[in-house]
Amino acid sequence: IAYFEGDYVPLKDANVSIMTHAFMYGTAVFEGIRAYWNADEAQLYILKSTEHMERLRQNASMLLMDPLPSAEELNRIALETVRRNAPREDVYVRPSFYKSTRSIGVKLHKLDHELYVLVSPFGNYVEVENGISVMSSSWRRNADEAIPARGKIVGGYVNMAFQKSEAELNGFDEALVMTADGHASEASAANLFLVRDGVVITPPVNDDILEGVTRRAILDLAAMEGIPTEVRSIDRSEIYIADEMFLTGTGVQVAPVTEIDHRPIGDGAVGPIARRIRDHYFDAVRGKLPEYRHWLTPVAMKKKAGK
């Protein structure tokens, strides 16, 4: 079941014309939101829903979409969409505002927009248990003055697709992407963290990164756990001498990196701080840690037939 243009419909019926502006030009914004199943409690928890919806509204405004529902209304729609699907597993929730006018012509103004929300089963985006390998991409991150990286703009993800395919076709799991001036920005669709001398370091928002909801959660988690953090620009060579490296995002969750450009990160194994953060994060998102319950929105699950 999807929410589509004001109604809840079977996913197979949630279709747009090939002349839809968003299909033709990528004029849409979206969010990726995870919901985690806690089998012991038979409860599904949506992670950081309000933060995602607030960012969705901000990004839609960048594309001259007005008026927009409140974050509270978007939360209500997402919750109801998940509830109607009644999943008993981890799922991915994708709300998107898109330019729905059927027309040819590149512009943002004087176009209608609509909302959809879909729900899909979702496991690991990358296998993270033993760490992943990364290569420095030849493709630069799109700059803020071109297509704002802080916005989850559908057309901008072609940039990430070039990076991800380049990495995988060269035998790596992910790509490290640089800014035009040579600073480490992020992965193809994940934020970047290093560890040096016990300090967790991540690039600032003005190094053309997505203002990640998971990134913010990890900074908060590190503070709660007494792990010092620093937000500053990172040179490529500094990554080669880092003690640890990990990626974060809705898709990758917390993914330790053990190799970059055929060089081991630290001793080539998942480091203690990355492991600690990863383990605490996975407990937090399933509702196992009371101090992080404020991250979660429980879904009132629809009972299955015969129950």
PDB file of C-alpha atoms in Angstrom, residues 5 9-10 13 16 33 49 80 84 92 98 101 158 176 214 219 221 257 274 286:
ATOM      1  CA  GLU A   5      -1.658  11.974  -4.421  1.00  0.00           C
ATOM      2  CA  VAL A   9      -3.768   2.808  -2.919  1.00  0.00           C
ATOM      3  CA  PRO A  10      -2.181  -0.500  -3.929  1.00  0.00           C
ATOM      4  CA  ASP A  13      -1.768   1.662  -8.934  1.00  0.00           C
ATOM      5  CA  VAL A  16       2.693   8.650 -13.103  1.00  0.00           C
ATOM      6  CA  ILE A  33      13.599   6.617   6.571  1.00  0.00           C
ATOM      7  CA  SER A  49      10.723  10.524  11.563  1.00  0.00           C
ATOM      8  CA  GLU A  80      -0.567   5.299   8.498  1.00  0.00           C
ATOM      9  CA  ARG A  84      -1.544  -0.378   6.537  1.00  0.00           C
ATOM     10  CA  TYR A  92      12.392   1.506   4.240  1.00  0.00           C
ATOM     11  CA  TYR A  98       7.626  15.683  -6.953  1.00  0.00           C
ATOM     12  CA  THR A 101       2.736  18.839 -13.973  1.00  0.00           C
ATOM     13  CA  VAL A 158      22.955  10.775 -10.872  1.00  0.00           C
ATOM     14  CA  LEU A 176      35.026   8.360  -1.282  1.00  0.00           C
ATOM     15  CA  THR A 214      22.009   9.732  10.868  1.00  0.00           C
ATOM     16  CA  LEU A 219      27.338  12.953  16.879  1.00  0.00           C
ATOM     17  CA  LEU A 221      25.411   9.255  20.420  1.00  0.00           C
ATOM     18  CA  VAL A 257      35.674   0.969   6.577  1.00  0.00           C
ATOM     19  CA  ALA A 274      33.516   2.282  15.245  1.00  0.00           C
ATOM     20  CA  ARG A 286      15.442  -1.255  17.883  1.00  0.00           C
TER      21      ARG A 286
END
